[in-house]
Coordinates of C-alpha atoms (C1' of nucleotides) in Angstrom, one line a residue:
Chain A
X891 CA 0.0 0.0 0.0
X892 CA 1.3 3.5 -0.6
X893 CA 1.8 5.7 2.1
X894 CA -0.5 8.3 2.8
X895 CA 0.5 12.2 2.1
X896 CA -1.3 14.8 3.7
X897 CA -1.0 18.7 3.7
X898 CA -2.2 19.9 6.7
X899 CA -3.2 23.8 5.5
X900 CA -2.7 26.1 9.1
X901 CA -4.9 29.2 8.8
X902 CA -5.8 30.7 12.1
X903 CA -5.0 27.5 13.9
X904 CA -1.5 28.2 14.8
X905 CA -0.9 25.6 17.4
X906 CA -0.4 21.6 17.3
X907 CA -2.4 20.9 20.9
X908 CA -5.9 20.1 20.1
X909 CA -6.0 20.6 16.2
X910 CA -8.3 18.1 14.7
X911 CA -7.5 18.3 11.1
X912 CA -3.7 18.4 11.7
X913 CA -4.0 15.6 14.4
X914 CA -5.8 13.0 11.7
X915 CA -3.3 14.3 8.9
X916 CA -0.6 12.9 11.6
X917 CA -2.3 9.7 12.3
X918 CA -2.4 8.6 9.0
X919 CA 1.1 9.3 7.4
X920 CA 3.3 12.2 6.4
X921 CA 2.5 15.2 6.2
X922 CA 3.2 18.7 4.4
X923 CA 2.9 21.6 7.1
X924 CA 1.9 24.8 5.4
X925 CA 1.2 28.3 5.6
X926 CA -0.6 30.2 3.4
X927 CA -0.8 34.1 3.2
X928 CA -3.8 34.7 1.0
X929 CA -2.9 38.0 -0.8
X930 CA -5.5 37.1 -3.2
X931 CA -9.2 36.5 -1.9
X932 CA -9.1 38.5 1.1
X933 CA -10.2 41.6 -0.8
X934 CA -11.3 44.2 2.0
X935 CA -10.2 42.0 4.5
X936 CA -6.3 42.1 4.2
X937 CA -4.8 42.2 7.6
X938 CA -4.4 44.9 9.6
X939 CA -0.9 46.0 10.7
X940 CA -0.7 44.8 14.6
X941 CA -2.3 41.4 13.0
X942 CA 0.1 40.8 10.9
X943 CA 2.8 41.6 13.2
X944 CA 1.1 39.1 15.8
X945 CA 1.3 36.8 13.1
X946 CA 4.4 36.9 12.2
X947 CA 5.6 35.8 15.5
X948 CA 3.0 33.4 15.9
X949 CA 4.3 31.3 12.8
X950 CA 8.1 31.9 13.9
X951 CA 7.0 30.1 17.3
X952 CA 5.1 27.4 15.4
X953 CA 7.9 26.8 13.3
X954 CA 10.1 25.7 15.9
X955 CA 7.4 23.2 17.4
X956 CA 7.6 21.6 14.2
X957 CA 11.3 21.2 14.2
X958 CA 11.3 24.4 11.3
X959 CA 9.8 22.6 8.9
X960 CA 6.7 24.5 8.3
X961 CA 6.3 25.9 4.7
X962 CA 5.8 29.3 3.7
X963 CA 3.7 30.5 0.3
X964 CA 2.5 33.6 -0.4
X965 CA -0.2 33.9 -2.8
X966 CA -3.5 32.3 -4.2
X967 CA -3.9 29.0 -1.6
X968 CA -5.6 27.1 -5.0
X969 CA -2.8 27.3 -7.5
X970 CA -0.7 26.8 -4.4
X971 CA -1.9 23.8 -3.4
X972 CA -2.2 22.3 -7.2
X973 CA 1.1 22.8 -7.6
X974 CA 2.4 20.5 -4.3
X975 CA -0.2 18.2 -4.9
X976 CA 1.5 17.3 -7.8
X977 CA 5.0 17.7 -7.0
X978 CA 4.5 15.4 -3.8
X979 CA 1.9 13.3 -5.3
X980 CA -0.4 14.1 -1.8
X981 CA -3.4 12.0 -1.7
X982 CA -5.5 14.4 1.1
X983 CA -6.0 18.1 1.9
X984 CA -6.7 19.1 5.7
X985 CA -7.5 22.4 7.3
X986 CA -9.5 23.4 9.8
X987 CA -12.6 26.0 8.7
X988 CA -12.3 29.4 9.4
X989 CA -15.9 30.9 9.4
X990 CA -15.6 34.7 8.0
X991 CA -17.7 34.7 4.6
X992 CA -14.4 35.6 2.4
X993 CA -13.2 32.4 3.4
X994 CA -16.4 30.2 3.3
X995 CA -16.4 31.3 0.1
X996 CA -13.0 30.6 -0.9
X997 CA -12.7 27.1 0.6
X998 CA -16.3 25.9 -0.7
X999 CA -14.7 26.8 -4.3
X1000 CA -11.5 24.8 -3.5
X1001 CA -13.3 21.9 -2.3
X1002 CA -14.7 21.7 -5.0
X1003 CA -11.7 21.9 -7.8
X1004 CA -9.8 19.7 -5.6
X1005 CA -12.5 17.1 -5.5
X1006 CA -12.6 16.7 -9.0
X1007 CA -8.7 16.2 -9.2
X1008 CA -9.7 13.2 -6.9
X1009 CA -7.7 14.3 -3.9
X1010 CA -9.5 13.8 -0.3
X1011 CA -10.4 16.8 1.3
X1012 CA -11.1 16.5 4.8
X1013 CA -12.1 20.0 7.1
X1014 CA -12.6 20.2 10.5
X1015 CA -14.0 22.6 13.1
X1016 CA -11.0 24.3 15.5
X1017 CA -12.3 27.5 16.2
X1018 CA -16.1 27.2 17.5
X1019 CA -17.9 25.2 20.2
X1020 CA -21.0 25.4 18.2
X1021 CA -21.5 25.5 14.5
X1022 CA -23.7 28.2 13.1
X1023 CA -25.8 26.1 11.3
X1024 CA -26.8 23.7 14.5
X1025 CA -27.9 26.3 16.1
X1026 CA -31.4 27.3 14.9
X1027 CA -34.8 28.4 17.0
X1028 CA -37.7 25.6 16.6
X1029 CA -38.8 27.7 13.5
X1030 CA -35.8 26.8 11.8
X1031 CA -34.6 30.4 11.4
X1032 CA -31.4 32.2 13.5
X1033 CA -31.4 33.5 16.8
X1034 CA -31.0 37.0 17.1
X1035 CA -31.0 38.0 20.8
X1036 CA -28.0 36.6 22.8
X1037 CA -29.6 35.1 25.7
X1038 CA -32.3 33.0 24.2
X1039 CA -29.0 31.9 21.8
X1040 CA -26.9 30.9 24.3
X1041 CA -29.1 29.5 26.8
X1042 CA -31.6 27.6 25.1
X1043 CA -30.1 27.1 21.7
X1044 CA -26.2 26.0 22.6
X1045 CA -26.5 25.2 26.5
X1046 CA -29.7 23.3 26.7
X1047 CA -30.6 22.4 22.7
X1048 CA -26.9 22.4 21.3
X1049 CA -24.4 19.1 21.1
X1050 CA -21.8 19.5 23.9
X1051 CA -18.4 21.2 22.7
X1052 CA -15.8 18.7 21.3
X1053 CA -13.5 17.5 23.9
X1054 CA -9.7 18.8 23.2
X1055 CA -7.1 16.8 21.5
X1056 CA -4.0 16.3 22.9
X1057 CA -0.6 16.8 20.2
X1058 CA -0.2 14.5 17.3
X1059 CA 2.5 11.8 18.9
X1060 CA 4.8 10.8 15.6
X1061 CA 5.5 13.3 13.6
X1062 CA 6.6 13.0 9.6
X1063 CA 7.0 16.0 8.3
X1064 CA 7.7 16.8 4.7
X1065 CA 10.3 20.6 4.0
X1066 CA 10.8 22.2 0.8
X1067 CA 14.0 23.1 0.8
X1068 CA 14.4 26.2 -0.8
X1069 CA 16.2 29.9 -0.4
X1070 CA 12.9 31.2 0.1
X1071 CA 11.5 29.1 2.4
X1072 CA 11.3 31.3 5.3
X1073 CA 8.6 33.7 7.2
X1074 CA 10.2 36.9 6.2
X1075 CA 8.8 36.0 2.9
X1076 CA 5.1 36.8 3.8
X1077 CA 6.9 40.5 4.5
X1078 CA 4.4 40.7 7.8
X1079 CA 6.6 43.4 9.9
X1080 CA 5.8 46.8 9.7
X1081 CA 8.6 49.4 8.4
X1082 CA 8.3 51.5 11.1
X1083 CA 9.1 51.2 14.5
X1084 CA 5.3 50.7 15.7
X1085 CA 6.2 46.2 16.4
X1086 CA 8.9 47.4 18.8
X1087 CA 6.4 49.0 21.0
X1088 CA 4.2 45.8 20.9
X1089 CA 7.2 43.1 22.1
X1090 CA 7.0 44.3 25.2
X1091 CA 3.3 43.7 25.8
X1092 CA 2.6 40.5 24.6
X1093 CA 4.1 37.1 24.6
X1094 CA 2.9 35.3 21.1
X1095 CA 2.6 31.6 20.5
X1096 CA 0.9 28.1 21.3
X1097 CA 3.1 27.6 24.9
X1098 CA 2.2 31.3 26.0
X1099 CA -1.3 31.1 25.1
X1100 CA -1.3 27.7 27.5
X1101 CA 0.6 29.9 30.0
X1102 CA -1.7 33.1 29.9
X1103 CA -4.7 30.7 30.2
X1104 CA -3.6 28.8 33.5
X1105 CA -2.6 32.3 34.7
X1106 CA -5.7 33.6 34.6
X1107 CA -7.0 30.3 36.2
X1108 CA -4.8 30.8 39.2
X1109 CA -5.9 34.5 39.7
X1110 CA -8.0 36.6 37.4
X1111 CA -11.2 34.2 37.1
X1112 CA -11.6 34.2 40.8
X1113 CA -12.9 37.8 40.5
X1114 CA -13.8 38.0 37.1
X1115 CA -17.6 39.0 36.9
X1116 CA -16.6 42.2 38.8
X1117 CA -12.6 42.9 38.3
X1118 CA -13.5 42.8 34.7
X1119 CA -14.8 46.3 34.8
X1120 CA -12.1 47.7 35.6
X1121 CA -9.3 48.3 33.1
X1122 CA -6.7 49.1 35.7
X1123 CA -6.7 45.5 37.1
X1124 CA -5.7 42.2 36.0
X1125 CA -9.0 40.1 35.6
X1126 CA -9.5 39.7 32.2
X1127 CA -7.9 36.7 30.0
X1128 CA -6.3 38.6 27.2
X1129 CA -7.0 35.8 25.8
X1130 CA -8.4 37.4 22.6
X1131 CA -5.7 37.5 20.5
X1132 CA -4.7 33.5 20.9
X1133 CA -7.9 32.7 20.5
X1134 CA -8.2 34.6 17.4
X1135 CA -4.8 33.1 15.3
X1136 CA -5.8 29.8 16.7
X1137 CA -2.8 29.2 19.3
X1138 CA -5.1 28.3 21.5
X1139 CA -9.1 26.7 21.3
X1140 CA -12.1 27.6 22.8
X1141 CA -12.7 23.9 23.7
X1142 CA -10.2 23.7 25.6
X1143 CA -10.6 26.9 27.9
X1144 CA -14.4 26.0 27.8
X1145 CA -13.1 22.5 29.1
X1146 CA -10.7 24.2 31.8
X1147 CA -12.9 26.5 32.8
X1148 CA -15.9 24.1 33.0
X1149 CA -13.7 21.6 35.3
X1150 CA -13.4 24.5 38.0
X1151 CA -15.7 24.4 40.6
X1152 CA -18.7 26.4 39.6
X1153 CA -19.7 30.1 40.2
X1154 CA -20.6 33.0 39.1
X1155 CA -17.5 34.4 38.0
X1156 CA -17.0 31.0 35.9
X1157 CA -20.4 30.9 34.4
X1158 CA -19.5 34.4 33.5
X1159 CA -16.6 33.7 31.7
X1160 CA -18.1 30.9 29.8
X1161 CA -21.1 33.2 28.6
X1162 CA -17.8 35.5 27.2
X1163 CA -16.8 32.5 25.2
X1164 CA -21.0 32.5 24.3
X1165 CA -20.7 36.2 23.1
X1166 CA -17.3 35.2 21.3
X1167 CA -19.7 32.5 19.2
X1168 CA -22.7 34.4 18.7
X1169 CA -20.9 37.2 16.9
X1170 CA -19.6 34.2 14.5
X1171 CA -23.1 32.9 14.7
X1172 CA -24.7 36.2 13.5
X1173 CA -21.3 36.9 10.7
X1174 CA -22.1 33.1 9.4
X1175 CA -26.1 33.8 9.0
X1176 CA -25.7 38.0 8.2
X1177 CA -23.0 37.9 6.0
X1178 CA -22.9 41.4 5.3
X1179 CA -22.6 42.4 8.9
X1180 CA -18.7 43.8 8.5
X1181 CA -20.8 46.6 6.2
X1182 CA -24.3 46.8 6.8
X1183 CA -26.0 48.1 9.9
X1184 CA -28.4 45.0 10.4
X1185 CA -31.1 47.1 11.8
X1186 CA -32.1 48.7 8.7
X1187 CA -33.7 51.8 9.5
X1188 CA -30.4 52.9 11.2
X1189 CA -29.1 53.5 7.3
X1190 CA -30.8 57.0 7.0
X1191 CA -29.2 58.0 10.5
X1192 CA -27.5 61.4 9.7
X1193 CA -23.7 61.1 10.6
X1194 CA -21.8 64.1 10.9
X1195 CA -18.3 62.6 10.1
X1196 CA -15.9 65.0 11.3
X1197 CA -12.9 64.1 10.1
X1198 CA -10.9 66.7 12.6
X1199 CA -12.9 64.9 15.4
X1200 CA -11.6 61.4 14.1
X1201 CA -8.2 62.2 14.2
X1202 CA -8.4 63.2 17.7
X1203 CA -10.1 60.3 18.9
X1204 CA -7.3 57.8 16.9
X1205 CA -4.7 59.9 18.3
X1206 CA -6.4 59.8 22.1
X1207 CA -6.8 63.9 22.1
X1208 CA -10.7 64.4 22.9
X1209 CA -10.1 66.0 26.0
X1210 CA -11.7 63.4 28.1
X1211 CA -8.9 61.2 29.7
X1212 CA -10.8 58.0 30.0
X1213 CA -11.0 58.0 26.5
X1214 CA -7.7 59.6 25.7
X1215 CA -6.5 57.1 27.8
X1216 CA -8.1 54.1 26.0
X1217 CA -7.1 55.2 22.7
X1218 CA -3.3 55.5 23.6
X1219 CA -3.7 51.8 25.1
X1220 CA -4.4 50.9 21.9
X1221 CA -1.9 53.0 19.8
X1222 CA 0.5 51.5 22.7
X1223 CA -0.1 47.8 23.5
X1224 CA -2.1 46.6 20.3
X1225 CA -5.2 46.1 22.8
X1226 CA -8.1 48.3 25.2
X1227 CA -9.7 46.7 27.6
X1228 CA -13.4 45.4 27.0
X1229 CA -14.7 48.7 29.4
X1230 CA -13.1 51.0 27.6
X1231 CA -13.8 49.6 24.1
X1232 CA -17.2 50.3 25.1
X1233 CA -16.6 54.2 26.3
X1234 CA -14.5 54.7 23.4
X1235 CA -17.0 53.3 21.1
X1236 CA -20.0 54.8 22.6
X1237 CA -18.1 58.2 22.2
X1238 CA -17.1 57.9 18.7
X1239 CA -20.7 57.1 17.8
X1240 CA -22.7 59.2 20.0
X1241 CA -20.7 61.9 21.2
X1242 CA -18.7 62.7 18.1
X1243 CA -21.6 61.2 15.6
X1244 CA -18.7 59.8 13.0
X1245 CA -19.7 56.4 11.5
X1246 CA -19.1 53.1 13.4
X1247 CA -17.4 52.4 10.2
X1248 CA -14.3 54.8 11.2
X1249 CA -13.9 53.2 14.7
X1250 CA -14.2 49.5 13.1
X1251 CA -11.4 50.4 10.7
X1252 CA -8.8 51.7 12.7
X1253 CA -9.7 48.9 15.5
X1254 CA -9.2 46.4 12.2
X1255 CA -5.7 47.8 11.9
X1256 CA -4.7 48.3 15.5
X1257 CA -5.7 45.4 17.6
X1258 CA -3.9 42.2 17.8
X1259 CA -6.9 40.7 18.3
X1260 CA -8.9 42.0 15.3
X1261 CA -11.6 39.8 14.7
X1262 CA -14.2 40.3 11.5
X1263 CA -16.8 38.9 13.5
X1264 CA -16.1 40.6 17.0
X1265 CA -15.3 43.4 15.6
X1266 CA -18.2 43.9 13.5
X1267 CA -20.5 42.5 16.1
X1268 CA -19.2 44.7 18.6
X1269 CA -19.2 48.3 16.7
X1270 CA -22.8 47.7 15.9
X1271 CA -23.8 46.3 19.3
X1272 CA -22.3 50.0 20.3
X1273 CA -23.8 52.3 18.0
X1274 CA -27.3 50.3 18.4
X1275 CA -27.8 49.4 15.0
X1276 CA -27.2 45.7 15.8
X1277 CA -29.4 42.7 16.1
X1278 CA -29.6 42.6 19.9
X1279 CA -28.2 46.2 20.2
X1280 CA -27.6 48.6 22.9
X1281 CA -30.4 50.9 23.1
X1282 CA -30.1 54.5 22.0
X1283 CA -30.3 56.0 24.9
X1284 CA -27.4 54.3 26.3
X1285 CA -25.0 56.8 26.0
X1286 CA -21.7 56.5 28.4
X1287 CA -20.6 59.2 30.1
X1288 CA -16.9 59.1 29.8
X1289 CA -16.6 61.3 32.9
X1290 CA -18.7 59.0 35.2
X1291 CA -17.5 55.9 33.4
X1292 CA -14.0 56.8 35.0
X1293 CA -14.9 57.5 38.3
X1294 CA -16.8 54.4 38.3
X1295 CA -14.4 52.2 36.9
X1296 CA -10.9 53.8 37.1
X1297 CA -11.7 54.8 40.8
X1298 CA -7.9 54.9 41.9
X1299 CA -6.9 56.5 38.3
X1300 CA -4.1 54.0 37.8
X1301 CA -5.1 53.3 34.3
X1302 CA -5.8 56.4 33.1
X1303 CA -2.4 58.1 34.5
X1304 CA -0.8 54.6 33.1
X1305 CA -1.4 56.0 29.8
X1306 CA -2.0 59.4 29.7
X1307 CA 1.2 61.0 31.9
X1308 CA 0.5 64.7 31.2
X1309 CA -1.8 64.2 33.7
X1310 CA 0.0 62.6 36.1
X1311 CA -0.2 65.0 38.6
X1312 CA -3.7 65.8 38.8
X1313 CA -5.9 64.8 41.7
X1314 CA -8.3 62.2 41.0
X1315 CA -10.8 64.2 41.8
X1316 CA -10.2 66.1 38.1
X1317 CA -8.6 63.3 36.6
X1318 CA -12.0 62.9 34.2
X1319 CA -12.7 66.7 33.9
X1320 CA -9.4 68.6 33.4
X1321 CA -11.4 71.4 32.2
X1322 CA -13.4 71.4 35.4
X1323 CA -10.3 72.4 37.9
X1324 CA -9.9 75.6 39.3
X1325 CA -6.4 76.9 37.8
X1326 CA -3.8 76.3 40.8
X1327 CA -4.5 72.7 40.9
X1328 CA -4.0 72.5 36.9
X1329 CA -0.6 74.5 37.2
X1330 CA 0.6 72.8 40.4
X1331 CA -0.3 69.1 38.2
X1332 CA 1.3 70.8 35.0
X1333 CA -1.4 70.7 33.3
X1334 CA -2.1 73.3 31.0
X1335 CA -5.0 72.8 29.2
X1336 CA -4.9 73.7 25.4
X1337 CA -1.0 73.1 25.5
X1338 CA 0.2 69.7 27.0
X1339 CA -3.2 68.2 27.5
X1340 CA -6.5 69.2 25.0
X1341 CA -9.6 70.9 25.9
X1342 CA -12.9 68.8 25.1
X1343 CA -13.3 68.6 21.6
X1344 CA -17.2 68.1 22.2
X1345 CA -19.4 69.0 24.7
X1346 CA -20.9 66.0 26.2
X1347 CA -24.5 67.3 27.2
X1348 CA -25.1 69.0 23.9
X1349 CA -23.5 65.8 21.8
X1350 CA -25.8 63.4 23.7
X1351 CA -28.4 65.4 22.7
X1352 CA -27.8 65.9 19.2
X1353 CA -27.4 62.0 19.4
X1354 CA -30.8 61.6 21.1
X1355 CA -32.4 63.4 18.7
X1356 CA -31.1 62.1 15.6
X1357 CA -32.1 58.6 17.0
Chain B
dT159 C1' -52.4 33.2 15.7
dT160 C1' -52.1 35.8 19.7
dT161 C1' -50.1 37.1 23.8
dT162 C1' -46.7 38.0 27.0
dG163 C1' -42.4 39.1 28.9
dA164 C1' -37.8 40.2 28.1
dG165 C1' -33.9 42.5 26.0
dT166 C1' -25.0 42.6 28.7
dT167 C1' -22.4 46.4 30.0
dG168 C1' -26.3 53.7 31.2
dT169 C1' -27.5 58.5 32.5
dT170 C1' -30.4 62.1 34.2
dC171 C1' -33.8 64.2 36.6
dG172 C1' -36.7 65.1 40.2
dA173 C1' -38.8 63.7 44.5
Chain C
dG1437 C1' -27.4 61.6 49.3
dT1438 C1' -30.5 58.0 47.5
dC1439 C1' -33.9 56.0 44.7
dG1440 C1' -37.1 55.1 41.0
dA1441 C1' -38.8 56.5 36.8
dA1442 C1' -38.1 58.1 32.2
dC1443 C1' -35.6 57.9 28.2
dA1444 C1' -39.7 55.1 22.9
dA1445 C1' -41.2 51.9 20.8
dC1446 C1' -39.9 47.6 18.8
dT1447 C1' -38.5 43.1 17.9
dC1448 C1' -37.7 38.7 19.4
dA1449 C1' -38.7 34.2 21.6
dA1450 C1' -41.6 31.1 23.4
dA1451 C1' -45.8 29.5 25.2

DNA sequence: TTTTGAGTTGTTCGA
DNA sequence: GTCGAACAACTCAAA
């Protein structure tokens, strides 16, 4: 009998631990370990800049699990693939799905060509804990409010999530030798110095994602329904960005998680990992989410689309430091905590009435974790054009919002040292303090520290009224 | 088919 | 200072 050769395709499934397609390709005989940077279908969807640095340390650290011997292509995955099928005479095709419609689109298409070419194909499911299409309401049609999604339709109605897989035990991998054959070939690092900044925030790669998860196990979940409000704490996973490139599965941090003894701050993290699949659940059955507001009538909203006011809010100079603040995280670490996502959001939308479009763009290229469906979900869950949307009125104060969750400052003085100096009791209102406390903080407003570009009472009006 | 209750994360105002 | 109502009306899910 010949032996069998498999290419095991890695997408956003950068890890070997619990891989199901790789793990059967490994079973069964050798196998060609590659990765593909599509260049070719993404069309809008091309990575943004802090992905694509993640990524490129990502595959550097899978690389060396796999002894070096994963292969790097750049181009179209289906003329690609043709081309080592033949060369190697490979008798199957393996990948795990990725679920954004650019994708389903693609792969459906190269299932098919490669089906008539009589190779196997075999995909598997890596990424979610439910698929889209199990999860339906008794009418047959999607859910599209959250709770009655994840309680009735994937705790109660839905199959249990797939148990994790432990690493493939005998490897045979097949290297093409060749000049080219190496990461800096996908060109992934940005020219300027921006990466630099990131290394020292984050630590990329299947063994750290393990690492950041049974961190968070030993001290961050134990608190997690409250400490995850507040963005100057430690409580939340930062899991995101693992999760998203694959180094790490949400079956098995479901599985972890699930194993701890049950409470509320547990049941709350799992119902993350719920919101994490509904947005996929709503991007697989509203395909046009990433560009149309899903509540319709929010198309004729009138958007003012200040371009002045954007560039203040990228560059964290509104004037209101809990914002500032969050905006800088994000030109600084790649990441903002969930909170202030939300008061950053809710101020771009409603206080400064620009698009959600503009925020969900320069999210796409800032955040290591950029996510299509997250993302997408998340911008219009903000500006309460989404399925199971905030409603209009909820507009967040960005002064009360730090008081209330940045009691202590520490996050917004970790980011925003002009104001260093001021007592917390202006820390949120610069504009509000009488002048000897702003020159005894050096502060001086206008110069080293910018006065409101909006004001909030008339904004949240204007908002109020356009809804 | 009709009915009923609910819908992640908020703020403001006035008693 | 605290508390409840109002901020609108609609859509969704399930009985």
């Amino acid at each position: 009998m010949n032996k069998k050769i498999t290419i095991h395709w890695f997408i956003q499934d950068l890890r070997l631990h619990d891989n199901p397609s790789f793990y059967s390709a490994s079973e069964e005989g050798e196998v060609i370990p590659i990765f593909i940077l599509d260049n070719v279908n993404t069309q809008k969807y091309q990575l943004g800049s802090a992905s694509k640095w993640w990524l490129h340390y990502s595959l550097l650290s899978l690389q060396k699990s796999l002894g070096g011997k994963l292969n790097y292509f750049i181009g179209d995955p289906k003329e690609i693939l043709i081309k080592l099928i033949d060369k190697y005479k490979v008798t199957a095709v393996n990948w795990n799905r990725c679920y954004e419609p650019w994708q389903i689109k693609r792969d459906e298409n190269l299932r098919k060509i490669l089906l008539e070419k009589g190779i196997e194909v075999n995909t598997y499911n890596s990424s979610l804990l439910w698929e889209p299409w199990d999860i339906l309401k008794s009418d047959g049609t999607p859910y599209k409010v959250f709770t009655p999604f994840y309680k009735n339709g994937c705790l109660v109605g839905g199959i249990s999530p797939r148990k994790s897989l432990s690493k493939p035990k005998n490897l045979q991998l097949i290297f093409q030798q060749s000049n080219d054959n190496s990461v800096s070939i996908l060109n992934l690092l940005p020219k300027n110095n921006w990466g630099k900044k990131l290394e020292k925030y984050w630590k990329i790669g299947e063994k750290n994602a393990l690492d950041t998860l049974k961190s968070f196990i030993e001290s961050g979940i134990k608190n997690y329904k409250e400490g995850r409000n507040f963005p100057g704490e430690n409580f939340v996973s930062t899991l995101s960005p693992h999760i998203h490139f694959g180094e790490i599965s949400p079956n098995l941090i479901w599985e972890k998680i699930s194993s701890l003894h049950s409470d509320e701050n547990t049941n709350h993290f799992l119902s993350e990992l719920g919101w994490r699949e509904f947005s996929y659940y709503l991007l697989y059955h509203f395909p046009h989410m990433p560009e149309k507001n899903l509540q319709k009538k929010f198309d004729k909203f009138s958007w003012q689309n200040n371009k002045s006011y954007f560039e203040a809010w990228k560059k964290g100079k509104t004037g209101y430091p809990i914002v500032d603040a969050g905006m800088r995280q994000l030109w600084e670490t790649g990441y903002i905590h969930n909170r202030v996502r939300m008061i950053v959001g809710s101020f771009l939308v409603k206080n400064l009435l620009l698009h959600w479009h503009y925020g969900a763009e320069w999210f796409w290229d800032c955040l290591v974790d950029a996510d299509l469906a997250s993302n997408s979900f998340g911008w219009q869950w903000i500006a309460g054009c989404g399925a199971d949307a905030a409603p209009y009125f909820r507009i967040f104060n960005p002064i009360i919002q730090g008081e209330k969750f940045d009691v202590d400052g520490k996050y917004t003085k970790r980011y925003l040292l002009e104001l260093e100096n001021l007592p917390n009791k202006y820390l949120f209102c610069p504009w509000k303090a009488p002048k000897a406390i702003l020159d005894k903080a050096g502060v001086i407003l206008g110069v080293n520290y910018p006065y409101p570009i909006v004001d909030l009472k008339e904004s949240r009006n204007l908002a109020l009224k356009a809804y």
